[in-house]
């Protein structure tokens, strides 16, 4: 019987106590890390989680059914493995905040381009907040996405000459002109 | 008439000996011929039986197992080759060949988790899950036969007994008596502690830790430091089932 977190199906290893202890034997640890990396990415992708704060209770880090929790070292090890693969980024030197890139920045950039084409926005202007939370983006992956990640994707596109970012009327909302 | 020990007497004794020897050989030949004939009759009766009960043999694991025993008594191995009368008649060679392939696949797929040692019962369960759509039921006996055929593939694929359980080993790891005893202890709860090993087997802690370290290195065990009693547990995936949820121990 598969355990679930909300409607997310947890893999079998999540119920096996030793997987919550960082394994000392290298080969075993590598397999363990691989399983946890996949689980974290899958969970974040389906639940639209963009940020993990190590010191807070993240549902994946504990399993009350078997009374086990990942300690800090284990959490940092698994997230660092994702960072090494370009699937996450530390936002602070102390490694307490981790941005999860279940889509890579390049992928987000492609999704934005697709969104622009699908909605005929080739020469339009939108604010960043509109992209993230506006009506047009409803039903797409862009809706509700993390602002930091969105800015990074837009900056990548700006670098390629596909968009121009400029300061908007309000202090913290920028505008984007698409020249796709 | 009294035999005289002269040359003539010796010659006739030699002739007599020869004649007895010939007779003896004939008798032996007769016996062998008779046996061969009986065996041939028995074999053809077995073939008739197999033909008549082909479906039962395919569908019923218990019947199949008894059929194998009968064959073994007559010196017939239906699995000896994939071709030939038996394989063609029963298609049994294919059945075990297919099982063997599936067993290898399951062992490879579960190796990252259990280090190459899997409980026979769990292997059978996983096999049955894979073959759900297949009408032909599979028993542990079938698994054992398929595995014994796999042995010709070389290293690994051996069935070892640990206490009352059977484990299938698909890697060349050599396990000594100390390792086996720990594996046996682990069958009860799926894990052991150093204390438990020392206590139950009357070992020194050095001996316990050495053996456990090797089992860890071989990927047959994993450590668990998360219990509230703070004692390190050594879990053995081959002693639990992945397919069912593995429990809390409290």
Short mmCIF file of C-alpha atoms in Angstrom, two decimals:
data_model
loop_
_atom_site.label_atom_id
_atom_site.label_comp_id
_atom_site.label_asym_id
_atom_site.label_seq_id
_atom_site.Cartn_x
_atom_site.Cartn_y
_atom_site.Cartn_z
CA UNK A 1 0.00 0.00 0.00
CA UNK A 2 1.51 3.26 -1.07
CA UNK A 3 1.63 6.07 1.37
CA UNK A 4 0.50 9.46 0.16
CA UNK A 5 1.25 13.06 1.01
CA UNK A 6 -1.89 14.81 -0.07
CA UNK A 7 -2.38 13.30 -3.52
CA UNK A 8 1.32 12.69 -4.04
CA UNK A 9 2.27 9.02 -4.06
CA UNK A 10 5.35 8.32 -1.98
CA UNK A 11 7.86 5.75 -3.21
CA UNK A 12 8.47 2.54 -1.24
CA UNK A 13 11.88 3.59 0.05
CA UNK A 14 10.25 6.44 2.01
CA UNK A 15 8.90 3.83 4.42
CA UNK A 16 12.23 2.12 5.03
CA UNK A 17 13.95 3.62 8.11
CA UNK A 18 17.60 3.40 6.98
CA UNK A 19 16.95 5.75 4.06
CA UNK A 20 16.55 8.53 6.61
CA UNK A 21 20.13 8.08 7.79
CA UNK A 22 22.98 9.25 5.60
CA UNK A 23 24.72 6.00 4.65
CA UNK A 24 28.44 5.63 5.40
CA UNK A 25 29.23 3.21 2.57
CA UNK A 26 29.90 5.19 -0.58
CA UNK A 27 28.02 3.06 -3.13
CA UNK A 28 25.01 2.76 -0.85
CA UNK A 29 25.07 6.49 -0.16
CA UNK A 30 25.16 7.31 -3.86
CA UNK A 31 22.09 5.20 -4.49
CA UNK A 32 20.39 6.82 -1.53
CA UNK A 33 21.19 10.30 -2.81
CA UNK A 34 19.84 9.41 -6.24
CA UNK A 35 16.53 8.25 -4.78
CA UNK A 36 16.13 11.35 -2.63
CA UNK A 37 17.05 13.72 -5.50
CA UNK A 38 14.35 12.20 -7.68
CA UNK A 39 11.81 12.30 -4.90
CA UNK A 40 12.49 15.95 -4.06
CA UNK A 41 12.26 17.03 -7.70
CA UNK A 42 9.09 15.03 -8.35
CA UNK A 43 7.41 16.36 -5.26
CA UNK A 44 8.36 19.97 -5.95
CA UNK A 45 7.27 19.70 -9.57
CA UNK A 46 3.83 18.30 -8.79
CA UNK A 47 3.21 20.48 -5.75
CA UNK A 48 4.74 23.58 -7.33
CA UNK A 49 7.25 24.09 -4.55
CA UNK A 50 10.05 26.48 -5.48
CA UNK A 51 11.78 27.07 -2.20
CA UNK A 52 12.90 24.78 0.59
CA UNK A 53 13.95 26.21 3.93
CA UNK A 54 16.12 23.65 5.65
CA UNK A 55 15.19 24.49 9.16
CA UNK A 56 11.49 24.39 8.60
CA UNK A 57 9.35 21.35 8.43
CA UNK A 58 9.27 20.22 4.85
CA UNK A 59 6.89 17.26 4.51
CA UNK A 60 9.39 15.08 2.67
CA UNK A 61 12.02 15.34 5.36
CA UNK A 62 10.05 13.38 7.97
CA UNK A 63 7.96 10.26 7.97
CA UNK A 64 5.85 10.10 11.14
CA UNK A 65 4.62 6.61 10.28
CA UNK A 66 8.08 5.15 10.84
CA UNK A 67 9.16 7.92 13.23
CA UNK A 68 12.18 9.00 11.24
CA UNK A 69 13.47 12.41 10.13
CA UNK A 70 16.36 13.50 7.99
CA UNK A 71 18.96 15.34 10.05
CA UNK A 72 20.45 18.60 8.82
CA UNK A 73 23.49 16.98 7.29
CA UNK A 74 21.33 14.63 5.24
CA UNK A 75 19.06 17.44 4.07
CA UNK A 76 22.01 19.53 3.00
CA UNK A 77 23.67 16.58 1.28
CA UNK A 78 20.63 15.77 -0.83
CA UNK A 79 19.96 19.39 -1.76
CA UNK A 80 23.62 20.01 -2.56
CA UNK A 81 23.47 17.06 -4.90
CA UNK A 82 20.62 18.78 -6.72
CA UNK A 83 22.61 22.00 -6.81
CA UNK A 84 25.57 20.19 -8.39
CA UNK A 85 23.27 19.06 -11.15
CA UNK A 86 21.90 22.51 -11.81
CA UNK A 87 18.54 21.49 -10.40
CA UNK A 88 18.67 23.79 -7.40
CA UNK A 89 20.53 26.80 -6.06
CA UNK A 90 21.54 27.91 -2.60
CA UNK A 91 20.26 31.39 -1.93
CA UNK A 92 22.49 31.94 1.08
CA UNK A 93 26.04 31.11 2.15
CA UNK A 94 24.80 29.23 5.20
CA UNK A 95 22.88 26.78 2.97
CA UNK A 96 19.63 27.33 4.74
CA UNK A 97 17.55 28.38 1.74
CA UNK A 98 17.36 26.36 -1.44
CA UNK A 99 15.70 27.37 -4.68
CA UNK A 100 14.39 24.30 -6.50
CA UNK A 101 14.68 24.29 -10.29
CA UNK A 102 12.45 21.42 -11.26
CA UNK A 103 12.52 23.23 -14.57
CA UNK A 104 15.94 24.60 -15.33
CA UNK A 105 16.17 28.34 -15.99
CA UNK A 106 16.60 27.58 -19.69
CA UNK A 107 13.42 25.51 -19.62
CA UNK A 108 11.49 28.35 -17.99
CA UNK A 109 12.81 30.70 -20.67
CA UNK A 110 11.47 28.36 -23.35
CA UNK A 111 8.12 28.17 -21.59
CA UNK A 112 7.91 31.97 -21.53
CA UNK A 113 8.65 32.12 -25.26
CA UNK A 114 5.95 29.54 -25.89
CA UNK A 115 3.52 31.54 -23.79
CA UNK A 116 4.30 34.70 -25.75
CA UNK A 117 3.72 32.98 -29.10
CA UNK A 118 0.56 31.19 -27.96
CA UNK A 119 -1.01 34.45 -26.86
CA UNK A 120 0.17 36.65 -29.70
CA UNK A 121 2.20 38.84 -27.36
CA UNK A 122 5.14 39.21 -29.73
CA UNK A 123 5.45 42.99 -29.48
CA UNK A 124 3.57 43.59 -26.25
CA UNK A 125 4.52 44.84 -22.87
CA UNK A 126 3.59 43.14 -19.60
CA UNK A 127 4.65 43.57 -16.04
CA UNK A 128 6.47 40.76 -14.32
CA UNK A 129 3.57 40.35 -11.92
CA UNK A 130 1.16 40.09 -14.80
CA UNK A 131 3.19 37.28 -16.30
CA UNK A 132 3.20 35.49 -12.98
CA UNK A 133 -0.32 36.12 -11.76
CA UNK A 134 -2.32 37.62 -14.62
CA UNK A 135 -5.28 36.10 -16.37
CA UNK A 136 -3.32 35.16 -19.48
CA UNK A 137 -1.01 32.86 -17.60
CA UNK A 138 -3.79 30.97 -15.84
CA UNK A 139 -3.70 27.31 -16.69
CA UNK A 140 -0.05 27.51 -17.75
CA UNK A 141 3.01 26.55 -15.76
CA UNK A 142 3.91 30.23 -15.47
CA UNK A 143 1.00 30.93 -13.21
CA UNK A 144 2.05 31.21 -9.59
CA UNK A 145 5.69 30.67 -10.39
CA UNK A 146 8.41 31.99 -8.13
CA UNK A 147 9.41 35.58 -8.85
CA UNK A 148 13.12 35.01 -8.43
CA UNK A 149 13.10 32.22 -10.97
CA UNK A 150 10.95 34.22 -13.36
CA UNK A 151 13.39 37.15 -13.20
CA UNK A 152 16.29 34.86 -13.89
CA UNK A 153 14.55 33.37 -16.92
CA UNK A 154 13.69 36.82 -18.20
CA UNK A 155 17.27 37.99 -17.73
CA UNK A 156 18.43 35.00 -19.74
CA UNK A 157 16.01 35.97 -22.51
CA UNK A 158 17.17 39.57 -22.30
CA UNK A 159 20.71 38.36 -22.78
CA UNK A 160 19.56 36.71 -25.98
CA UNK A 161 17.77 39.81 -27.16
CA UNK A 162 14.31 38.31 -26.91
CA UNK A 163 12.99 40.66 -24.25
CA UNK A 164 13.80 44.01 -22.71
CA UNK A 165 13.33 44.56 -19.00
CA UNK A 166 12.69 48.03 -17.68
CA UNK A 167 11.63 49.68 -14.49
CA UNK A 168 7.93 50.10 -14.06
CA UNK A 169 5.87 52.75 -12.38
CA UNK A 170 5.92 51.08 -8.98
CA UNK A 171 9.18 50.57 -7.18
CA UNK A 172 9.23 46.84 -7.24
CA UNK A 173 7.42 45.86 -10.37
CA UNK A 174 9.29 45.74 -13.60
CA UNK A 175 7.97 45.69 -17.11
CA UNK A 176 8.90 43.38 -19.90
CA UNK A 177 8.78 44.11 -23.60
CA UNK A 178 8.81 41.04 -25.82
CA UNK A 179 10.66 41.22 -29.12
CA UNK A 180 10.31 37.60 -29.98
CA UNK B 1 33.59 -89.24 -12.57
CA UNK B 2 36.33 -87.80 -10.52
CA UNK B 3 38.14 -84.86 -12.12
CA UNK B 4 41.76 -85.63 -12.60
CA UNK B 5 44.24 -82.78 -12.07
CA UNK B 6 46.26 -83.61 -15.13
CA UNK B 7 46.70 -81.29 -18.10
CA UNK B 8 43.49 -82.51 -19.61
CA UNK B 9 41.77 -81.75 -16.32
CA UNK B 10 43.21 -78.26 -16.25
CA UNK B 11 42.09 -77.64 -19.80
CA UNK B 12 38.56 -78.66 -19.14
CA UNK B 13 38.47 -76.53 -16.03
CA UNK B 14 39.55 -73.59 -18.14
CA UNK B 15 36.87 -74.36 -20.69
CA UNK B 16 34.34 -74.64 -17.91
CA UNK B 17 35.44 -71.31 -16.52
CA UNK B 18 35.07 -69.71 -19.91
CA UNK B 19 31.68 -71.16 -20.33
CA UNK B 20 30.60 -69.93 -16.94
CA UNK B 21 31.98 -66.51 -17.75
CA UNK B 22 30.09 -66.39 -21.02
CA UNK B 23 26.97 -67.48 -19.27
CA UNK B 24 27.50 -64.85 -16.64
CA UNK B 25 27.93 -62.19 -19.29
CA UNK B 26 24.82 -63.35 -21.01
CA UNK B 27 22.89 -63.22 -17.81
CA UNK B 28 24.15 -59.73 -17.15
CA UNK B 29 23.29 -58.72 -20.68
CA UNK B 30 19.89 -60.22 -20.29
CA UNK B 31 19.37 -58.29 -17.10
CA UNK B 32 20.53 -55.06 -18.70
CA UNK B 33 18.37 -55.67 -21.73
CA UNK B 34 15.45 -56.35 -19.50
CA UNK B 35 16.10 -53.21 -17.55
CA UNK B 36 16.47 -51.17 -20.69
CA UNK B 37 13.21 -52.57 -21.94
CA UNK B 38 11.49 -51.78 -18.69
CA UNK B 39 12.92 -48.31 -18.69
CA UNK B 40 11.81 -47.76 -22.28
CA UNK B 41 8.32 -48.92 -21.37
CA UNK B 42 8.30 -46.69 -18.34
CA UNK B 43 9.47 -43.73 -20.38
CA UNK B 44 6.85 -44.20 -23.02
CA UNK B 45 4.22 -44.49 -20.32
CA UNK B 46 5.53 -41.25 -18.84
CA UNK B 47 5.31 -39.62 -22.25
CA UNK B 48 1.71 -40.80 -22.61
CA UNK B 49 0.99 -39.44 -19.19
CA UNK B 50 2.56 -36.10 -20.05
CA UNK B 51 0.60 -35.88 -23.27
CA UNK B 52 -2.67 -36.62 -21.53
CA UNK B 53 -2.09 -34.25 -18.63
CA UNK B 54 -0.29 -31.48 -20.50
CA UNK B 55 -2.75 -28.82 -19.38
CA UNK B 56 -2.68 -29.83 -15.76
CA UNK B 57 1.09 -29.73 -15.79
CA UNK B 58 1.07 -26.26 -17.23
CA UNK B 59 -1.59 -24.81 -14.99
CA UNK B 60 -1.14 -26.50 -11.64
CA UNK B 61 2.09 -25.84 -9.73
CA UNK B 62 1.58 -28.72 -7.28
CA UNK B 63 0.86 -31.20 -10.03
CA UNK B 64 3.83 -29.86 -11.96
CA UNK B 65 6.10 -30.36 -8.98
CA UNK B 66 4.98 -33.95 -8.53
CA UNK B 67 5.46 -34.58 -12.24
CA UNK B 68 9.04 -33.37 -11.95
CA UNK B 69 9.66 -35.76 -9.08
CA UNK B 70 8.31 -38.64 -11.11
CA UNK B 71 10.55 -37.73 -14.01
CA UNK B 72 13.56 -37.47 -11.76
CA UNK B 73 12.96 -41.02 -10.50
CA UNK B 74 13.06 -42.33 -14.02
CA UNK B 75 16.07 -40.25 -14.92
CA UNK B 76 14.22 -37.92 -17.23
CA UNK B 77 14.90 -34.20 -17.07
CA UNK B 78 12.23 -32.30 -18.97
CA UNK B 79 14.34 -29.18 -18.76
CA UNK B 80 17.57 -30.71 -19.97
CA UNK B 81 17.32 -28.99 -23.24
CA UNK B 82 15.09 -26.40 -24.73
CA UNK B 83 14.57 -28.60 -27.74
CA UNK B 84 13.69 -32.23 -27.92
CA UNK B 85 10.63 -34.24 -27.13
CA UNK B 86 9.84 -32.92 -23.69
CA UNK B 87 10.32 -29.28 -24.39
CA UNK B 88 8.21 -29.54 -27.52
CA UNK B 89 5.50 -31.61 -25.92
CA UNK B 90 5.07 -29.53 -22.87
CA UNK B 91 6.59 -26.23 -23.83
CA UNK B 92 7.98 -26.50 -20.34
CA UNK B 93 11.46 -25.49 -21.40
CA UNK B 94 10.08 -22.19 -22.57
CA UNK B 95 8.15 -21.69 -19.37
CA UNK B 96 11.23 -22.05 -17.18
CA UNK B 97 13.40 -20.12 -19.58
CA UNK B 98 10.97 -17.23 -19.43
CA UNK B 99 10.82 -17.45 -15.64
CA UNK B 100 14.59 -17.42 -15.50
CA UNK B 101 14.78 -14.26 -17.57
CA UNK B 102 12.19 -12.56 -15.40
CA UNK B 103 13.98 -13.63 -12.23
CA UNK B 104 17.22 -12.13 -13.52
CA UNK B 105 15.42 -8.89 -14.32
CA UNK B 106 13.89 -8.70 -10.86
CA UNK B 107 17.20 -9.44 -9.17
CA UNK B 108 18.93 -6.74 -11.19
CA UNK B 109 16.17 -4.22 -10.51
CA UNK B 110 16.22 -4.83 -6.76
CA UNK B 111 19.99 -5.08 -6.43
CA UNK B 112 20.52 -1.35 -5.67
CA UNK B 113 18.24 -1.77 -2.68
CA UNK B 114 19.22 -5.21 -1.35
CA UNK B 115 22.81 -5.66 -2.50
CA UNK B 116 22.03 -8.81 -4.49
CA UNK B 117 20.33 -10.89 -1.82
CA UNK B 118 16.57 -11.30 -1.95
CA UNK B 119 14.09 -13.35 0.01
CA UNK B 120 12.67 -16.20 -2.11
CA UNK B 121 9.15 -15.36 -1.04
CA UNK B 122 9.53 -11.74 -2.04
CA UNK B 123 11.06 -12.78 -5.36
CA UNK B 124 8.06 -14.99 -6.05
CA UNK B 125 5.66 -12.21 -5.10
CA UNK B 126 7.37 -9.76 -7.43
CA UNK B 127 7.37 -12.43 -10.13
CA UNK B 128 3.66 -13.02 -9.73
CA UNK B 129 2.99 -9.29 -9.89
CA UNK B 130 4.91 -9.10 -13.15
CA UNK B 131 3.04 -12.04 -14.62
CA UNK B 132 -0.39 -10.92 -13.47
CA UNK B 133 -1.86 -11.20 -16.93
CA UNK B 134 -0.38 -14.64 -17.44
CA UNK B 135 -2.72 -17.52 -16.73
CA UNK B 136 0.05 -19.84 -15.64
CA UNK B 137 0.54 -19.75 -11.88
CA UNK B 138 4.05 -19.75 -10.45
CA UNK B 139 5.13 -21.50 -7.25
CA UNK B 140 8.28 -21.24 -5.17
CA UNK B 141 9.20 -24.67 -6.51
CA UNK B 142 9.05 -23.28 -10.04
CA UNK B 143 11.29 -20.40 -9.00
CA UNK B 144 13.83 -22.81 -7.51
CA UNK B 145 13.90 -24.88 -10.69
CA UNK B 146 14.31 -21.83 -12.88
CA UNK B 147 17.13 -20.62 -10.63
CA UNK B 148 18.92 -23.95 -10.75
CA UNK B 149 18.89 -23.62 -14.53
CA UNK B 150 20.26 -20.11 -14.18
CA UNK B 151 23.29 -21.44 -12.35
CA UNK B 152 24.79 -22.37 -15.68
CA UNK B 153 25.16 -18.64 -16.28
CA UNK B 154 28.10 -18.65 -13.93
CA UNK B 155 28.65 -16.78 -10.71
CA UNK B 156 25.78 -15.98 -8.50
CA UNK B 157 22.20 -17.20 -8.72
CA UNK B 158 22.39 -19.47 -5.78
CA UNK B 159 19.76 -20.27 -3.19
CA UNK B 160 20.98 -20.13 0.40
CA UNK B 161 19.16 -21.10 3.54
CA UNK B 162 19.11 -18.71 6.44
CA UNK B 163 17.26 -20.22 9.34
CA UNK B 164 13.90 -21.23 7.99
CA UNK B 165 14.00 -18.80 5.11
CA UNK B 166 15.50 -19.15 1.66
CA UNK B 167 17.39 -16.30 0.07
CA UNK B 168 18.36 -15.96 -3.57
CA UNK B 169 21.84 -14.61 -4.12
CA UNK B 170 22.54 -13.03 -7.49
CA UNK B 171 26.02 -11.65 -6.82
CA UNK B 172 29.26 -13.56 -6.20
CA UNK B 173 29.55 -12.27 -2.61
CA UNK B 174 30.82 -15.01 -0.35
CA UNK B 175 29.07 -15.17 2.98
CA UNK B 176 30.72 -16.95 5.87
CA UNK B 177 29.13 -18.54 8.89
CA UNK B 178 29.25 -15.34 10.97
CA UNK B 179 27.44 -13.41 8.24
CA UNK B 180 24.85 -16.14 7.92
CA UNK B 181 24.15 -16.10 11.62
CA UNK B 182 23.59 -12.37 11.57
CA UNK B 183 21.29 -12.72 8.55
CA UNK B 184 19.34 -15.33 10.44
CA UNK B 185 18.97 -13.06 13.47
CA UNK B 186 17.78 -10.28 11.20
CA UNK B 187 14.91 -12.33 9.80
CA UNK B 188 12.81 -11.70 12.92
CA UNK B 189 12.52 -7.92 12.75
CA UNK B 190 14.39 -7.01 9.58
CA UNK B 191 17.26 -5.49 11.57
CA UNK B 192 19.78 -6.19 14.33
CA UNK B 193 21.71 -4.10 16.83
CA UNK B 194 25.28 -4.74 17.96
CA UNK B 195 24.03 -5.49 21.48
CA UNK B 196 21.59 -8.04 20.17
CA UNK B 197 24.25 -9.78 18.11
CA UNK B 198 26.63 -9.91 21.06
CA UNK B 199 23.95 -11.15 23.41
CA UNK B 200 22.20 -13.72 21.25
CA UNK B 201 25.29 -15.19 19.61
CA UNK B 202 27.66 -14.68 22.56
CA UNK B 203 30.18 -12.80 20.49
CA UNK B 204 32.59 -10.05 21.42
CA UNK B 205 31.62 -6.62 20.17
CA UNK B 206 34.68 -6.69 17.90
CA UNK B 207 33.49 -9.80 16.14
CA UNK B 208 30.00 -8.41 15.77
CA UNK B 209 31.16 -5.10 14.35
CA UNK B 210 33.60 -6.72 11.93
CA UNK B 211 30.91 -8.93 10.49
CA UNK B 212 28.40 -6.09 10.30
CA UNK B 213 30.95 -3.83 8.61
CA UNK B 214 31.49 -6.37 5.86
CA UNK B 215 27.76 -6.78 5.34
CA UNK B 216 27.53 -2.98 5.08
CA UNK B 217 30.39 -2.80 2.59
CA UNK B 218 28.78 -5.47 0.44
CA UNK B 219 25.60 -3.44 0.26
CA UNK B 220 23.62 -6.11 2.08
CA UNK B 221 22.89 -3.92 5.08
CA UNK B 222 22.08 -0.27 5.79
CA UNK B 223 22.48 1.74 9.00
CA UNK B 224 19.68 3.49 10.81
CA UNK B 225 20.51 6.00 13.54
CA UNK B 226 17.08 7.53 13.75
CA UNK B 227 15.38 5.57 16.48
CA UNK B 228 14.52 7.48 19.61
CA UNK B 229 16.53 5.03 21.72
CA UNK B 230 19.61 6.24 19.85
CA UNK B 231 20.87 2.73 19.17
CA UNK B 232 22.25 2.08 15.72
CA UNK B 233 20.23 -0.46 13.83
CA UNK B 234 21.53 -2.51 10.90
CA UNK B 235 18.71 -3.20 8.47
CA UNK B 236 18.78 -6.03 5.95
CA UNK B 237 16.65 -5.45 2.87
CA UNK B 238 16.66 -9.17 2.13
CA UNK B 239 14.86 -9.71 5.42
CA UNK B 240 12.00 -7.34 4.61
CA UNK B 241 9.77 -6.96 1.67
CA UNK B 242 9.97 -3.80 -0.42
CA UNK B 243 6.59 -4.40 -1.88
CA UNK B 244 4.78 -4.20 1.41
CA UNK B 245 5.22 -1.18 3.59
CA UNK B 246 8.12 -1.68 5.92
CA UNK B 247 7.27 -0.93 9.40
CA UNK B 248 7.95 1.27 12.20
CA UNK B 249 9.65 -0.61 14.93
CA UNK B 250 8.85 0.89 18.27
#
